[in-house]
Amino acid sequence: MSGKMRLFISGIMLLALSTLSTPALADSAKGKALVNDYCTACHAQGENGKLARISDVRKTPEGWEMTIFRMQHLHGLEVDGDERLALIKYLSAEYGLAPSEAAPFRYVLEQRSYFVDHAPNDDLDALCGRCHTNARYGLQRRTEQDWLKHMHFHVGQFPSLEYQARSRDRFWWKEVTTKTYKELGQLYPLQTPEWDKWKASEANDPTGQWRVVGHRPGLGGYEGTMTISRDGDYFKATYNLQDLNGSPLSGDSKAVIYTGYEWRGSGLLNDTETREVYAISEDGRRITGRWYESAHYDIGGEFQAVLIEGAEAQVLLKSSDYIRIGNSKEITFHGVGLTGKVSTNKGLDINVIAQNDTSVTVKITAAKNMSPGAYKVTVGQAVAEIIVYDHINSVQVSPAWTIARLGGGHTPPVTAQFEAVAYMKGKDGDVKIGIMPAQWQALAFNEEAEHMKDVDFAGQLNQQGQFMPASAGPNPKRKYATNNAGNLKIVALIKEDGKEITGKAQLIVTVQRWNKPPIR
Amino acid sequence: MKKIFILLTLFWGLALSSVASAKEYMIVGARPNKLFVIDIKARKVEKTFTIPDSTAPQNIVMSPDGKIAYVGTNHLRSIIGIDLDSGAVVFRADLDYKDDERTWNYGFDISPDGTEIYSYDIPTKIHLDRYESLEPRLSVFKTDAGLEATPDRSFALPRRIHLLITAKSGALYAMGWDFYKIDVQTGKYEVVYPLRNWTQPNLSQPDALAFWPSWDNNGIFSTPISYVRTDMAEDNMERYRTGLLTLDLDTEKFDLIDFQSAPEVLFSSVLHPDRKTAYASYNTLIKIDLENPHTAQRIDLDHTYYQTEISADGKEVYVGGTTCDIAIYNTDDLSRIGEVILPGCPDMGATVIRMIHK
């Protein structure tokens, strides 16, 4: 009973969207046949060929995965893994989201442990965003009537909903059944020009050579190339990457492309199993997203790839973003089409050390008398910016607030990764210099945390800014025998000319998540 | 006023003397299907029953003669009556008695004569491809309806009710957004104590989620309730207040006793039979002075407990729920004086504690 009345736990859902084991995927005709075989028993087909409920909604592959899981779990639908994948592929193609519709909420598809969830307004955040992300419904489109039916599902399935905090103080049911469902129908309608256009467009062919850059929080950048080839109904990506110190990061993956742009891959990078959640741009020339370790969704990398053939000259990654006045340093620009002439604004002195199509290494010197600010470096048509600074004025820890989760049993801990971002004084407030190495320290956030000795129990912070939480479960050594949760202040310290500049963040170390739905 | 006071004292005098000869028992459930009868003064589990077809017992309601325990279980979908002498199931209402409906129970109580059970039901109609949440209702079951009991009558009620209480007069009270009084014959209800729309000067809308019966040994319902003093500065922590909301089950009078600013979560409370003090718990156990309302004492508990109960003689305060132990404290100084560990250490979860005399 009460607030502790657990949310219905839909079991541990594995991210099955990119499973390697599946042989050939059914083509669209087979997907349609499966829907007819399996769904029409309960979802009647109308004269226009439309299926009740099914034709009234659109969602991401993960959204369809959750719905089908529920049809199995609650309503007794029986399908095997191959069929499930074929159904998801078919439904995502017929009733998916346009790239621009999914764009604002990709953070949740990308399984980030830290993100800022967007709610259209505070009311929706309280009505809906308190149980799951606002992205969960932001990534769906429905008719007004179907949004209303979905409200009935919520209270029908989770009657405790109206009793929980942030529902108790309002007439939740009255609000969602008189107002909110209409608002959702306006905000997230079934029919949109974006979707009509996307559905009618030709599919892009992603096969070919791609220039890849990325960033692993705490570890830094990486770059290289990727080759995509076709592999039956799947695509295969072969990676030839390295980090900025030159250590290789190589491997390959196999992926399904849903809805013409939603890349979901499984692979190996340096022998670690990975998952990939990428989006191919509408023009088919760029792939962006995130990959993560299949056993640790919190650990992974930002990913960006540009199709090399026909690409405009561009810088995609710099080995460093900044230089201090009076200093010299080597900086490498990674990108495509970098064979042009290297030049820069006055004051910065540049010598090319090495140059080819995909990288330029230069020695940069920032003259003593130049003024701080952003300076352009051009390589032919490609433009990059280097920040020249004199003094660090402040340090901000990013993220400024986040959570980590205790590990235990079969659940690995969820780490938190912090980075120290240095700022200099600018005309209108501080100007970002870039990420810098720092000394890291965890302290009690407040008196209560001090009293409960959270620093001693909650986990360890290493000097790369990564926090590794302790294990879960009641700890008899703690007051009230509570678990190892904690409330910490994370401090990054950077020294410059003997001066210490610090930045801080808040870290809440909390319990494990019991269910891991594909869309939180 | 004075008259009522004398009457009250008289009543308690009577009540106490009548139980003096009977032995006091505590009834408590545990996951997935256990019901325990505890000789609490002896710190001993006297009987253990297995409830057939049960998941996690939650609410427990005793027949007025203390013979039958009606247990809400099965994910809030069944009410099962168990004879505490024989262990036999003598009553069973599975609320999903209609094929296309699924119904949850969010509170039930029994008439003073033991012939009727009042259940607050939340039904959902299951269509082929959608759910339809129906209006919550009061279902009245006859306690002699046997093992496939269906309601004798039912009436629509407001949403979000979480506690039903029958007063000594037989009037049915329900706590939800507001406190309602319900006529169990006609289903007519009225707001008798507004909460969501209360008109307490300078107090914000209150928050209370009371599930715990706390009136067995004192004749009075009570629950911690929190609200904000809107006339105090935003940065003044004193503005976050905790009070006790009470309903006297004889006089049917409500009272709100403000006793502290709220540095702590409190889940349940119980008044001493003399009504001069009260006790409330969660991570802490506190003793509340009701004559000069304030928190007189506070101790840390060794883990979280949900329900607070008291012995009929007012000497012992019990905390239970959550795990498998009931901790016992002296009502005078909150010193620890004992405990009962349920055999096999099953989780009590959100099951309630009832006190009876036999």
XYZ file of C-alpha atoms in Angstrom, chain B residues 26 40 43 285 316-319 326-330 335-340:
19
model
C -2.018 -9.319 18.275
C 1.850 -10.357 22.837
C 6.096 -12.450 23.318
C 9.498 6.324 17.272
C 3.553 -1.088 25.701
C 3.878 0.470 22.279
C 4.425 -1.851 19.309
C 5.943 -1.123 15.927
C 7.605 -6.494 16.018
C 9.565 -4.263 18.362
C 8.160 -3.454 21.786
C 8.815 -0.272 23.759
C 7.820 1.066 27.135
C 12.935 1.991 26.401
C 13.093 -1.262 24.469
C 11.394 -4.023 26.397
C 11.063 -6.843 23.921
C 10.323 -8.119 20.485
C 8.565 -10.872 18.617
